[in-house]
Coordinates of C-alpha atoms and ligand atoms in Angstrom, one line a residue:
M1 CA 17.9 27.5 -19.3
S2 CA 16.5 28.0 -15.8
A3 CA 13.0 29.3 -15.1
V4 CA 14.6 32.2 -13.4
Q5 CA 15.1 33.6 -17.0
S6 CA 12.0 32.1 -18.6
I7 CA 9.6 33.5 -15.9
S8 CA 11.3 36.9 -15.3
G9 CA 10.7 37.7 -18.9
K10 CA 7.0 38.0 -18.1
G11 CA 7.6 41.0 -15.8
H12 CA 6.7 39.4 -12.5
A13 CA 7.8 41.0 -9.3
A14 CA 11.4 41.6 -9.8
N15 CA 12.5 41.3 -6.2
A16 CA 10.8 38.0 -5.5
A17 CA 13.1 35.0 -5.8
T18 CA 11.9 32.8 -8.6
Y19 CA 12.2 29.0 -9.0
D20 CA 11.0 26.6 -11.6
V21 CA 9.4 24.5 -8.8
V22 CA 8.4 25.0 -5.2
V23 CA 8.0 21.8 -3.3
V24 CA 6.1 21.8 0.0
G25 CA 7.4 19.2 2.4
A26 CA 10.7 17.4 2.8
G27 CA 9.4 13.9 3.7
F28 CA 10.1 11.0 1.4
A29 CA 7.9 12.5 -1.3
G30 CA 9.5 16.0 -1.2
M31 CA 13.1 14.7 -1.1
Y32 CA 12.7 12.4 -4.1
M33 CA 10.8 15.1 -6.0
L34 CA 13.7 17.5 -5.4
H35 CA 16.2 14.9 -6.5
R36 CA 14.4 14.1 -9.8
L37 CA 13.7 17.8 -10.7
R38 CA 17.3 18.9 -10.0
K39 CA 18.5 16.1 -12.3
Q40 CA 16.4 17.7 -15.0
G41 CA 18.3 21.0 -14.5
L42 CA 15.4 22.8 -12.8
S43 CA 15.7 25.3 -10.0
V44 CA 13.8 23.9 -7.0
R45 CA 13.1 25.3 -3.5
V46 CA 11.7 22.9 -0.8
Y47 CA 10.0 24.3 2.3
E48 CA 9.7 22.1 5.3
Q49 CA 8.0 23.2 8.5
G50 CA 9.7 20.6 10.6
G51 CA 13.2 21.1 12.0
D52 CA 14.6 18.4 9.7
V53 CA 13.8 16.1 6.9
G54 CA 11.7 12.9 7.3
G55 CA 8.1 14.1 7.3
T56 CA 5.8 11.7 9.2
W57 CA 8.9 10.0 10.6
Y58 CA 10.2 13.3 12.0
W59 CA 6.9 14.0 13.9
N60 CA 5.8 10.5 14.9
R61 CA 8.4 9.7 17.6
Y62 CA 6.1 8.1 20.1
P63 CA 7.4 5.0 22.0
G64 CA 7.2 1.9 19.9
A65 CA 6.8 3.8 16.6
R66 CA 7.9 1.6 13.6
C67 CA 6.8 1.0 10.1
D68 CA 4.1 -1.6 9.4
V69 CA 5.5 -2.4 6.0
E70 CA 8.7 -4.4 5.9
S71 CA 11.7 -2.1 5.6
M72 CA 13.3 -4.0 2.7
Q73 CA 10.1 -2.9 0.8
Y74 CA 9.4 0.4 2.6
S75 CA 12.5 2.0 1.1
Y76 CA 13.4 4.0 -2.0
S77 CA 14.1 2.0 -5.2
F78 CA 15.3 4.8 -7.4
S79 CA 19.0 4.3 -6.5
D80 CA 20.3 0.8 -6.8
E81 CA 23.4 1.8 -4.9
L82 CA 21.3 3.1 -2.0
Q83 CA 19.2 -0.1 -1.8
Q84 CA 22.2 -2.3 -2.0
Q85 CA 24.2 -0.4 0.6
W86 CA 21.7 0.6 3.3
D87 CA 21.4 -2.0 6.0
W88 CA 18.0 -2.3 7.7
S89 CA 18.4 -3.9 11.1
E90 CA 15.0 -5.3 11.6
R91 CA 12.1 -6.6 9.6
Y92 CA 10.1 -3.5 10.6
A93 CA 12.5 -0.6 11.2
P94 CA 11.9 1.5 14.3
Q95 CA 11.2 5.2 13.8
P96 CA 14.7 6.4 14.7
E97 CA 16.2 4.2 12.0
I98 CA 13.8 5.3 9.3
L99 CA 14.6 8.9 10.3
K100 CA 18.3 8.1 10.0
Y101 CA 17.7 6.7 6.6
A102 CA 15.8 9.9 5.5
N103 CA 18.8 12.0 6.8
H104 CA 21.2 9.7 5.0
V105 CA 19.3 10.2 1.7
A106 CA 19.3 14.0 2.2
D107 CA 23.1 13.9 2.7
R108 CA 23.9 11.3 0.1
F109 CA 22.1 13.1 -2.7
K110 CA 23.2 16.5 -1.4
L111 CA 19.6 17.7 -1.0
R112 CA 20.0 20.0 1.9
P113 CA 21.1 23.2 0.1
D114 CA 17.7 23.3 -1.6
I115 CA 15.6 22.6 1.5
Q116 CA 14.6 25.4 3.8
L117 CA 13.8 23.9 7.2
G118 CA 11.6 25.3 9.9
T119 CA 9.5 27.2 7.3
R120 CA 5.8 26.7 6.7
V121 CA 4.2 27.6 3.4
D122 CA 1.2 29.8 4.3
S123 CA -0.2 30.5 0.9
A124 CA 0.1 29.9 -2.8
A125 CA -1.8 32.0 -5.4
F126 CA -1.8 31.6 -9.1
D127 CA -1.1 34.8 -11.0
E128 CA -3.0 34.3 -14.3
R129 CA -1.3 37.1 -16.1
A130 CA 2.3 36.0 -15.3
G131 CA 1.4 32.3 -15.3
V132 CA 3.2 31.6 -12.1
W133 CA 2.5 30.8 -8.5
S134 CA 3.2 33.3 -5.8
V135 CA 4.2 31.4 -2.6
T136 CA 4.4 33.0 0.8
T137 CA 6.2 31.4 3.7
S138 CA 6.2 31.7 7.5
D139 CA 9.4 33.7 7.4
G140 CA 7.5 36.5 5.7
K141 CA 9.0 36.0 2.3
T142 CA 7.3 35.6 -1.1
V143 CA 8.8 33.6 -4.0
T144 CA 7.4 32.7 -7.4
A145 CA 7.5 29.4 -9.2
K146 CA 6.1 28.0 -12.4
Y147 CA 5.1 24.8 -10.6
V148 CA 4.1 24.0 -7.1
V149 CA 4.2 20.4 -5.8
L150 CA 2.4 19.6 -2.6
A151 CA 4.4 16.8 -0.9
T152 CA 2.7 17.6 2.4
G153 CA 2.0 14.0 3.5
C154 CA -1.3 12.2 4.2
L155 CA -0.9 11.8 7.9
S156 CA 0.9 14.9 9.0
N157 CA -1.8 17.0 10.5
A158 CA -2.2 15.7 14.0
R159 CA -5.7 16.1 15.4
M160 CA -6.3 17.3 18.9
P161 CA -9.5 15.9 20.2
D162 CA -12.3 18.3 21.3
I163 CA -12.5 17.1 24.9
E164 CA -13.7 19.6 27.4
G165 CA -11.3 20.5 30.1
L166 CA -8.2 19.3 28.2
S167 CA -6.5 22.7 28.7
D168 CA -7.1 22.5 32.5
F169 CA -5.1 19.3 32.8
K170 CA -2.1 19.8 35.1
G171 CA 0.1 17.0 33.9
Q172 CA 1.9 16.7 30.6
V173 CA -0.1 16.1 27.4
Y174 CA 1.5 14.4 24.4
H175 CA 0.1 13.7 20.9
T176 CA 1.6 10.7 19.2
G177 CA 1.7 12.6 15.9
H178 CA 3.6 15.5 17.4
W179 CA 5.9 13.8 19.9
P180 CA 8.6 15.8 21.7
H181 CA 12.2 15.3 20.6
E182 CA 13.6 14.6 24.1
Q183 CA 13.2 11.1 25.7
I184 CA 9.9 10.9 27.6
D185 CA 10.2 8.7 30.7
F186 CA 6.9 7.5 32.1
T187 CA 8.5 5.6 35.0
G188 CA 6.5 5.9 38.1
L189 CA 3.7 7.8 36.4
R190 CA 0.0 7.0 36.0
V191 CA -0.6 7.5 32.2
G192 CA -3.8 7.7 30.3
V193 CA -3.8 6.9 26.5
I194 CA -6.8 8.1 24.6
G195 CA -7.4 6.3 21.3
T196 CA -6.8 2.8 20.1
G197 CA -5.7 3.1 16.5
S198 CA -2.2 2.1 15.1
S199 CA -0.3 4.7 17.1
A200 CA -1.8 3.6 20.4
I201 CA -1.5 -0.1 19.5
Q202 CA 2.2 0.4 19.0
S203 CA 2.8 2.6 22.0
V204 CA 0.6 1.0 24.6
P205 CA 2.9 -2.1 25.2
V206 CA 6.0 0.1 25.5
I207 CA 4.3 2.7 27.9
A208 CA 2.9 -0.1 30.0
E209 CA 6.4 -1.3 30.7
Q210 CA 7.4 2.0 32.1
A211 CA 4.3 3.4 33.7
R212 CA 3.2 2.8 37.3
H213 CA -0.3 2.4 35.8
L214 CA -1.7 2.7 32.3
T215 CA -5.3 3.4 31.6
V216 CA -6.3 3.0 27.9
F217 CA -9.5 4.8 26.9
Q218 CA -11.0 2.9 24.0
R219 CA -13.9 4.2 21.9
T220 CA -13.6 1.7 19.0
A221 CA -11.7 -1.6 19.2
N222 CA -9.4 -2.3 16.2
F223 CA -8.2 -5.4 14.5
S224 CA -4.5 -5.9 15.0
I225 CA -2.1 -8.6 13.7
P226 CA 1.2 -9.5 15.4
A227 CA 4.1 -8.0 13.6
R228 CA 6.5 -10.8 14.4
N229 CA 9.3 -8.3 14.2
A230 CA 12.8 -9.7 14.4
A231 CA 16.4 -8.8 13.4
L232 CA 17.0 -9.2 9.7
T233 CA 19.7 -11.7 9.0
P234 CA 22.4 -11.0 6.3
E235 CA 20.8 -13.9 4.3
E236 CA 17.4 -12.2 4.4
R237 CA 18.9 -8.9 3.3
D238 CA 20.9 -10.6 0.5
S239 CA 17.9 -12.5 -0.7
F240 CA 16.1 -9.2 -1.3
R241 CA 19.1 -7.4 -2.7
S242 CA 19.9 -10.0 -5.3
N243 CA 16.2 -10.0 -6.5
Y244 CA 15.5 -6.3 -6.1
P245 CA 14.8 -5.5 -9.8
E246 CA 12.1 -8.1 -10.1
L247 CA 10.7 -7.6 -6.6
R248 CA 10.4 -3.8 -7.1
R249 CA 8.8 -4.4 -10.5
I250 CA 6.2 -6.7 -9.0
A251 CA 5.5 -4.2 -6.2
R252 CA 4.9 -1.5 -8.8
E253 CA 3.2 -3.3 -11.6
E254 CA 1.5 -6.3 -10.3
S255 CA 0.6 -5.8 -6.7
R256 CA -2.6 -4.1 -5.4
N257 CA -0.8 -2.3 -2.5
G258 CA 2.8 -2.0 -3.5
I259 CA 3.9 -4.9 -1.3
V260 CA 5.2 -8.1 -2.8
Q261 CA 3.3 -11.1 -1.4
E262 CA 1.7 -14.2 -2.7
L263 CA -1.5 -13.3 -4.6
P264 CA -4.6 -15.3 -3.4
D265 CA -6.3 -17.3 -6.2
R266 CA -9.6 -18.0 -4.3
G267 CA -12.2 -16.6 -2.1
A268 CA -12.6 -17.4 1.6
L269 CA -15.8 -19.4 1.2
E270 CA -14.2 -21.7 -1.4
D271 CA -12.3 -23.5 1.4
G272 CA -13.7 -25.6 4.2
D273 CA -13.5 -24.5 7.8
N274 CA -10.3 -26.5 8.6
V275 CA -8.4 -25.4 5.6
R276 CA -9.4 -21.8 6.0
R277 CA -8.4 -21.8 9.7
A278 CA -5.1 -23.3 8.8
K279 CA -4.4 -20.7 6.2
Y280 CA -5.3 -17.9 8.6
E281 CA -3.1 -19.5 11.3
T282 CA -0.1 -19.5 8.8
R283 CA -0.5 -15.8 8.1
W284 CA -1.1 -15.0 11.8
T285 CA 2.2 -16.8 12.6
R286 CA 4.0 -15.1 9.8
G287 CA 2.6 -11.7 11.0
G288 CA 2.0 -8.4 9.4
L289 CA -0.4 -6.6 7.0
T290 CA -0.3 -9.5 4.5
F291 CA -2.8 -11.3 6.7
M292 CA -5.6 -9.7 4.6
G293 CA -4.1 -11.3 1.5
V294 CA -5.1 -14.9 2.4
Y295 CA -8.1 -14.7 0.2
N296 CA -9.1 -12.4 -2.7
N297 CA -12.5 -11.4 -1.5
L298 CA -12.0 -10.4 2.2
V299 CA -12.7 -6.7 1.5
L300 CA -15.5 -7.5 -1.0
D301 CA -17.8 -10.0 0.6
K302 CA -19.1 -9.6 4.1
A303 CA -19.5 -13.4 4.7
A304 CA -15.9 -14.0 3.6
N305 CA -14.7 -11.1 5.7
D306 CA -16.5 -12.5 8.8
T307 CA -14.4 -15.6 8.6
A308 CA -11.2 -13.6 9.0
A309 CA -12.7 -11.2 11.6
N310 CA -13.9 -14.2 13.7
F311 CA -10.5 -15.8 13.5
V312 CA -8.9 -12.6 14.9
R313 CA -11.6 -12.2 17.5
D314 CA -10.9 -15.8 18.7
K315 CA -7.2 -15.0 18.9
I316 CA -8.0 -12.0 21.1
A317 CA -10.1 -14.2 23.4
Q318 CA -7.2 -16.7 23.6
I319 CA -4.6 -14.1 24.4
V320 CA -6.5 -11.9 26.9
S321 CA -7.1 -13.7 30.2
D322 CA -10.0 -11.6 31.5
P323 CA -13.1 -12.4 29.4
S324 CA -14.8 -9.0 29.8
T325 CA -11.6 -7.2 28.7
A326 CA -11.2 -9.6 25.8
K327 CA -14.8 -9.0 24.7
L328 CA -14.1 -5.2 24.8
L329 CA -11.0 -5.6 22.7
Q330 CA -12.9 -7.6 20.0
P331 CA -13.9 -5.2 17.3
D332 CA -17.6 -5.5 16.5
N333 CA -18.6 -2.5 14.4
H334 CA -16.7 -2.8 11.2
P335 CA -15.4 -5.4 8.8
I336 CA -11.8 -6.4 9.3
G337 CA -9.5 -4.4 6.9
A338 CA -12.2 -1.7 6.3
K339 CA -10.2 0.4 8.7
R340 CA -6.4 0.3 8.3
I341 CA -5.5 -3.0 10.0
C342 CA -3.0 -2.5 12.8
V343 CA 0.3 -4.4 13.3
D344 CA 1.5 -4.8 16.9
T345 CA 4.0 -6.3 19.3
D346 CA 2.2 -7.8 22.3
Y347 CA -0.7 -5.3 22.2
Y348 CA -3.5 -7.7 23.4
A349 CA -1.2 -9.4 25.9
T350 CA -0.5 -6.1 27.5
F351 CA -4.0 -6.1 28.9
N352 CA -3.0 -9.1 31.0
R353 CA -0.6 -6.9 33.0
A354 CA -1.7 -5.9 36.5
N355 CA -0.8 -2.3 35.8
V356 CA -3.0 -1.9 32.7
T357 CA -6.8 -1.0 32.6
L358 CA -9.0 -0.8 29.6
V359 CA -11.9 1.7 29.8
D360 CA -14.8 1.5 27.4
I361 CA -15.6 5.1 26.5
R362 CA -18.2 4.0 24.0
S363 CA -20.6 3.1 26.8
N364 CA -19.0 5.5 29.2
P365 CA -17.8 8.5 27.2
I366 CA -15.2 10.9 28.5
E367 CA -17.2 13.8 30.0
R368 CA -14.3 16.0 30.6
I369 CA -10.7 16.2 31.7
L370 CA -10.1 17.4 35.2
P371 CA -6.8 18.8 36.4
Y372 CA -5.6 15.4 37.6
S373 CA -8.0 12.9 36.1
V374 CA -10.2 11.8 33.2
R375 CA -13.9 11.7 34.0
T376 CA -16.2 9.3 32.2
A377 CA -20.0 9.3 32.5
G378 CA -22.4 6.7 31.2
K379 CA -23.8 3.3 32.0
E380 CA -21.5 3.0 35.0
G381 CA -22.2 6.4 36.3
I382 CA -19.5 9.0 36.8
R383 CA -15.9 7.7 37.2
D384 CA -12.7 9.6 37.6
Y385 CA -9.4 8.0 36.4
E386 CA -6.4 9.6 38.0
V387 CA -3.6 10.2 35.6
D388 CA -0.3 12.1 35.8
A389 CA 0.2 12.3 32.0
L390 CA -2.0 12.0 29.0
V391 CA -1.1 10.5 25.6
L392 CA -3.5 11.5 22.8
A393 CA -3.3 8.9 20.1
T394 CA -6.3 10.5 18.4
G395 CA -5.0 10.5 14.8
F396 CA -4.9 12.9 12.0
D397 CA -7.0 15.1 9.7
A398 CA -5.8 12.7 7.0
M399 CA -5.1 13.2 3.3
T400 CA -6.5 16.7 3.1
G401 CA -5.7 18.3 6.4
S402 CA -2.2 19.5 5.7
V403 CA -3.2 20.8 2.2
A404 CA -6.2 22.6 3.8
K405 CA -3.9 24.6 6.1
I406 CA -2.4 26.3 3.1
D407 CA -4.4 29.1 1.6
I408 CA -4.3 27.9 -2.1
R409 CA -5.9 30.1 -4.7
G410 CA -6.1 29.0 -8.3
R411 CA -7.8 30.6 -11.3
N412 CA -10.2 33.4 -10.6
G413 CA -9.2 33.4 -7.0
L414 CA -10.9 30.1 -6.3
T415 CA -9.6 28.6 -3.1
L416 CA -8.8 24.9 -2.9
N417 CA -10.6 24.7 0.4
A418 CA -13.8 26.2 -1.2
K419 CA -13.6 23.8 -4.1
W420 CA -13.1 20.8 -1.8
A421 CA -15.7 21.9 0.7
E422 CA -17.9 18.9 -0.2
G423 CA -14.8 16.6 -0.3
P424 CA -11.6 16.5 -2.3
R425 CA -11.9 16.5 -6.1
T426 CA -8.9 15.5 -8.2
Y427 CA -8.1 13.9 -11.5
L428 CA -5.9 10.9 -10.7
G429 CA -5.2 12.3 -7.3
L430 CA -2.5 14.4 -9.1
M431 CA -4.2 17.7 -10.0
S432 CA -7.4 19.6 -9.3
A433 CA -9.3 21.5 -12.1
G434 CA -8.8 25.3 -11.7
F435 CA -5.3 25.0 -10.2
P436 CA -2.8 24.9 -13.1
N437 CA 0.7 23.6 -12.5
L438 CA -0.2 22.5 -9.0
F439 CA 0.6 18.9 -8.4
I440 CA -0.2 16.7 -5.3
I441 CA 1.9 13.7 -4.4
T442 CA -0.2 10.8 -3.2
G443 CA -3.3 13.0 -3.0
P444 CA -6.9 11.9 -2.5
G445 CA -8.0 10.0 -5.6
S446 CA -4.8 7.9 -5.8
P447 CA -3.9 4.6 -4.0
S448 CA -1.8 6.5 -1.5
V449 CA -2.5 5.4 2.1
L450 CA -3.9 2.1 0.9
S451 CA -0.5 1.2 -0.4
N452 CA 3.2 1.0 0.5
M453 CA 3.6 4.8 0.5
I454 CA 7.1 4.8 -0.9
V455 CA 6.0 2.8 -4.0
S456 CA 3.2 5.3 -4.6
I457 CA 5.4 8.3 -3.9
E458 CA 8.0 7.2 -6.4
Q459 CA 5.3 6.6 -9.0
H460 CA 3.9 10.1 -8.6
V461 CA 7.2 11.8 -8.4
D462 CA 8.3 10.1 -11.7
W463 CA 5.0 10.9 -13.4
I464 CA 5.2 14.6 -12.3
A465 CA 8.9 14.9 -13.2
D466 CA 8.2 13.4 -16.7
C467 CA 5.2 15.7 -17.1
I468 CA 7.2 18.8 -16.3
A469 CA 10.0 17.7 -18.7
T470 CA 7.4 17.2 -21.5
M471 CA 5.9 20.7 -20.8
R472 CA 9.3 22.3 -21.1
H473 CA 10.2 20.3 -24.2
R474 CA 7.0 21.3 -25.9
G475 CA 7.2 24.9 -24.7
L476 CA 3.9 24.7 -22.9
D477 CA 2.8 27.1 -20.1
T478 CA 0.2 25.3 -18.1
I479 CA -1.3 21.9 -17.4
E480 CA -4.4 21.4 -15.3
A481 CA -7.0 18.8 -14.8
G482 CA -9.9 19.0 -17.2
K483 CA -13.3 19.4 -15.4
D484 CA -14.9 16.5 -17.2
A485 CA -12.0 14.1 -16.7
E486 CA -12.0 15.1 -13.0
D487 CA -15.7 14.5 -12.6
R488 CA -15.3 11.1 -14.2
W489 CA -12.4 10.2 -12.1
V490 CA -14.1 11.2 -8.8
A491 CA -17.1 9.1 -9.9
H492 CA -14.8 6.2 -10.7
V493 CA -13.0 6.4 -7.3
N494 CA -16.3 6.4 -5.6
E495 CA -17.8 3.6 -7.6
V496 CA -14.8 1.3 -6.9
A497 CA -15.0 2.1 -3.2
Q498 CA -18.8 1.4 -3.1
G499 CA -18.1 -2.1 -4.5
T500 CA -16.1 -2.9 -1.4
L501 CA -16.6 -3.2 2.4
Y502 CA -14.5 -0.1 3.1
P503 CA -17.4 2.4 3.3
Q504 CA -18.9 0.3 6.1
A505 CA -16.4 1.6 8.6
N506 CA -16.2 5.1 10.1
S507 CA -12.6 5.5 9.1
W508 CA -10.3 8.3 8.5
Y509 CA -10.2 7.1 4.9
M510 CA -13.8 8.5 4.8
G511 CA -13.0 11.6 6.8
A512 CA -15.3 10.2 9.5
N513 CA -12.9 11.0 12.3
I514 CA -13.1 14.7 11.9
P515 CA -16.4 16.3 12.9
G516 CA -18.0 18.1 10.0
K517 CA -15.6 16.7 7.4
P518 CA -17.5 15.5 4.3
Q519 CA -17.6 11.7 4.3
I520 CA -16.2 10.6 1.0
F521 CA -13.9 7.7 0.5
M522 CA -10.6 9.4 -0.4
P523 CA -8.0 6.9 -1.6
Y524 CA -8.4 4.9 -4.9
I525 CA -8.9 1.2 -4.2
G526 CA -8.2 0.1 -7.8
G527 CA -4.7 -1.1 -6.9
V528 CA -1.3 0.4 -7.5
G529 CA -0.6 -1.7 -10.6
V530 CA -3.8 -0.8 -12.3
Y531 CA -3.5 2.8 -11.3
R532 CA 0.0 3.1 -12.6
Q533 CA -1.1 1.8 -16.0
I534 CA -3.9 4.3 -16.1
C535 CA -1.5 7.2 -15.3
N536 CA 1.0 5.9 -17.9
D537 CA -1.7 5.6 -20.6
V538 CA -2.9 9.1 -19.8
A539 CA 0.6 10.5 -20.3
A540 CA 1.2 8.4 -23.4
K541 CA -2.0 9.9 -25.0
G542 CA -0.6 13.4 -24.6
Y543 CA -2.0 13.9 -21.1
E544 CA -5.5 12.9 -22.0
G545 CA -8.1 14.6 -19.8
F546 CA -5.7 17.4 -18.8
V547 CA -5.9 20.9 -20.4
L548 CA -2.5 22.1 -21.7
T549 CA -2.0 25.7 -22.7
G550 CA 0.8 27.7 -24.4
A551 CA 2.2 27.9 -27.8
E552 CA 4.3 25.0 -28.9
R553 CA 7.1 27.4 -29.2
Q554 CA 9.9 24.9 -29.6
R555 CA 8.1 23.0 -32.4
A556 CA 7.1 26.3 -34.2
A557 CA 10.7 27.6 -33.9
S558 CA 12.0 24.5 -35.6
Ligands
N01_601 O1 -5.0 7.3 14.4 P1 -6.4 6.7 14.2 P2 -3.6 6.6 14.5 N1 -12.2 10.7 22.1 O2 -7.3 7.7 13.5 C1 -9.7 7.7 18.9 C2 -0.9 5.4 10.2 N2 0.0 4.9 11.2 O3 -2.6 7.8 14.7 O4 -12.1 5.1 16.1 C3 -11.9 9.4 22.2 O5 -6.3 5.4 13.5 C4 -10.3 7.0 17.8 O6 -11.5 6.4 18.1 P3 -12.7 6.1 17.0 C5 -1.8 4.3 9.8 O7 -2.2 4.4 8.5 C6 0.9 4.0 10.7 O8 -3.6 5.6 15.5 O9 -12.8 7.4 16.3 N3 -11.2 8.8 21.3 C7 -9.2 6.0 17.4 O10 -9.2 4.9 18.3 C8 -3.0 4.6 10.7 O11 -4.2 4.1 10.3 C9 1.8 3.5 11.6 O12 -13.8 5.7 17.8 C10 -10.9 9.4 20.2 C11 -8.0 6.8 17.7 O13 -8.3 7.9 18.6 C12 -3.0 6.1 10.7 O14 -1.6 6.5 10.8 C13 1.8 3.8 12.9 C14 -11.2 10.8 20.0 C15 -7.4 7.4 16.4 O15 -6.9 6.4 15.6 C16 -3.7 6.8 11.9 O16 -3.3 6.0 13.1 C17 0.8 4.7 13.4 C18 -11.9 11.4 21.0 N4 -12.3 12.7 21.0 C19 0.0 5.2 12.5 N5 -10.8 11.2 18.8 C20 2.8 2.5 11.0 O17 3.2 2.5 9.9 C21 -10.2 10.1 18.3 N6 -10.2 9.1 19.1 C22 3.2 1.6 11.9

């Protein structure tokens, strides 16, 4: 029986289309959620504000965009046929290929009929009497659904910086997180890039090859490890494919971050200088995010962390020819890994090019944007850098930004924004007390952005789909986070974070990049394996910590 029948029996607005589940977003989370729920016979409507599926990979089309997790691992595991048949071309797939994969999944699993593109969800209000959510969309329609799943993505709310005069600029302005669909050609132009996070670190080397001159405005230097990207050989692909069941199991159950890698058995200070340097050198040569996995205490112990940070600082000094530029590029205000480590192709070497200038806007902040230049003012007095185009690589209102854009009202008209005014509060990152039947995929309070996102997405989708199946089977009406369980979980997430070096960086993990945003460490650092076990145990104990309502009709009837 579909929920169209079960809900309409409660006398809700007869003219509103009714679904069992409304899913917000058609990125990797929303697409798999749709697939799982449909398999359970549920009616599902997915709304996606973008013009096509793919989420973050639909929006982030900037030059050089590619994944920083190896594609053989950054891919769905739910369909063995899919993982056996899809050919990734490179170790780290470029954005167009990942988007092609997302489209392939949408077509292969016939998802499109249930996805409404180009449609933003504006509000969702819980109707206590009817026990359903009323969801309004940007096309002026209202639908109802028993469950709402927010698959809105953690890094999908691009943040425009508050720089005076930006609107007076006469050239083109691009944001890496909202890049145009047409090819942008910077040939012959003087380009300014503001920001030096992952997006800038990937795009700077590519833009430098096209632009007449590139000026990079850096406020905070970041640690970056070479990707060592290369074409995947058939042997490499086969080696993954023939071991997929075990590799995927390790990623889900045993790893901390959803990536299969050798697990370190010792701390950095247990090795002598030469051995330690040799180990860092091996990982540096291998490339990628797993650099931080050399030792087991790099994000726990500052002295251990310094050994890795110094190694990377030395590398920067070796690569960059001009000593003062090298010095500026050496991060000096946060432990390595306490901000998301970047993965690059030739980033530091790009500053050896004659057409690239690095400007330190920590000592000489941007005062304003003028029609044809960027003006800095500080130690070095006033300087104007002439530019024809500006690239804002200024990041996102991460984890909560895209949820906050929706007017979500739970019990007693409480808005989620009001409840989260002092920082997001969830139980397991999955639900928030006072908002029944509203699930969040990879929300704050779960490993989420600290992990291989697809591993975490699949775990949440499976948990939510199983939960909804249980609810239906037991004839229950609502599930929501219990207030006490939520308080304990928020305290636990915080406690785990405080035991690490992460809070020592002003990162978007902390909300520190958004003026006025409460500074709370948002993701759960306990590790994906540990976290999965906690979620499974909670479910096995009848959803311990959640409040379930509704008569157990099915059981009573039998
Ligand atoms: O954004 P960021 P991002 N004036 O927030 C600067 C994922 N990602 O888009 O640090 C001047 O990291 C800001 O300076 P500061 C990945 O998880 C993944 O690069 O605040 N500068 C910083 O340098 C990543 O962590 C992939 O001092 C301003 C930069 O802008 C996350 O997305 C690729 C400013 C923002 O860096 C975000 O990365 C790309 C201002 N007003 C991204 N405001 C892959 O998988 C901000 N900045 C490969």
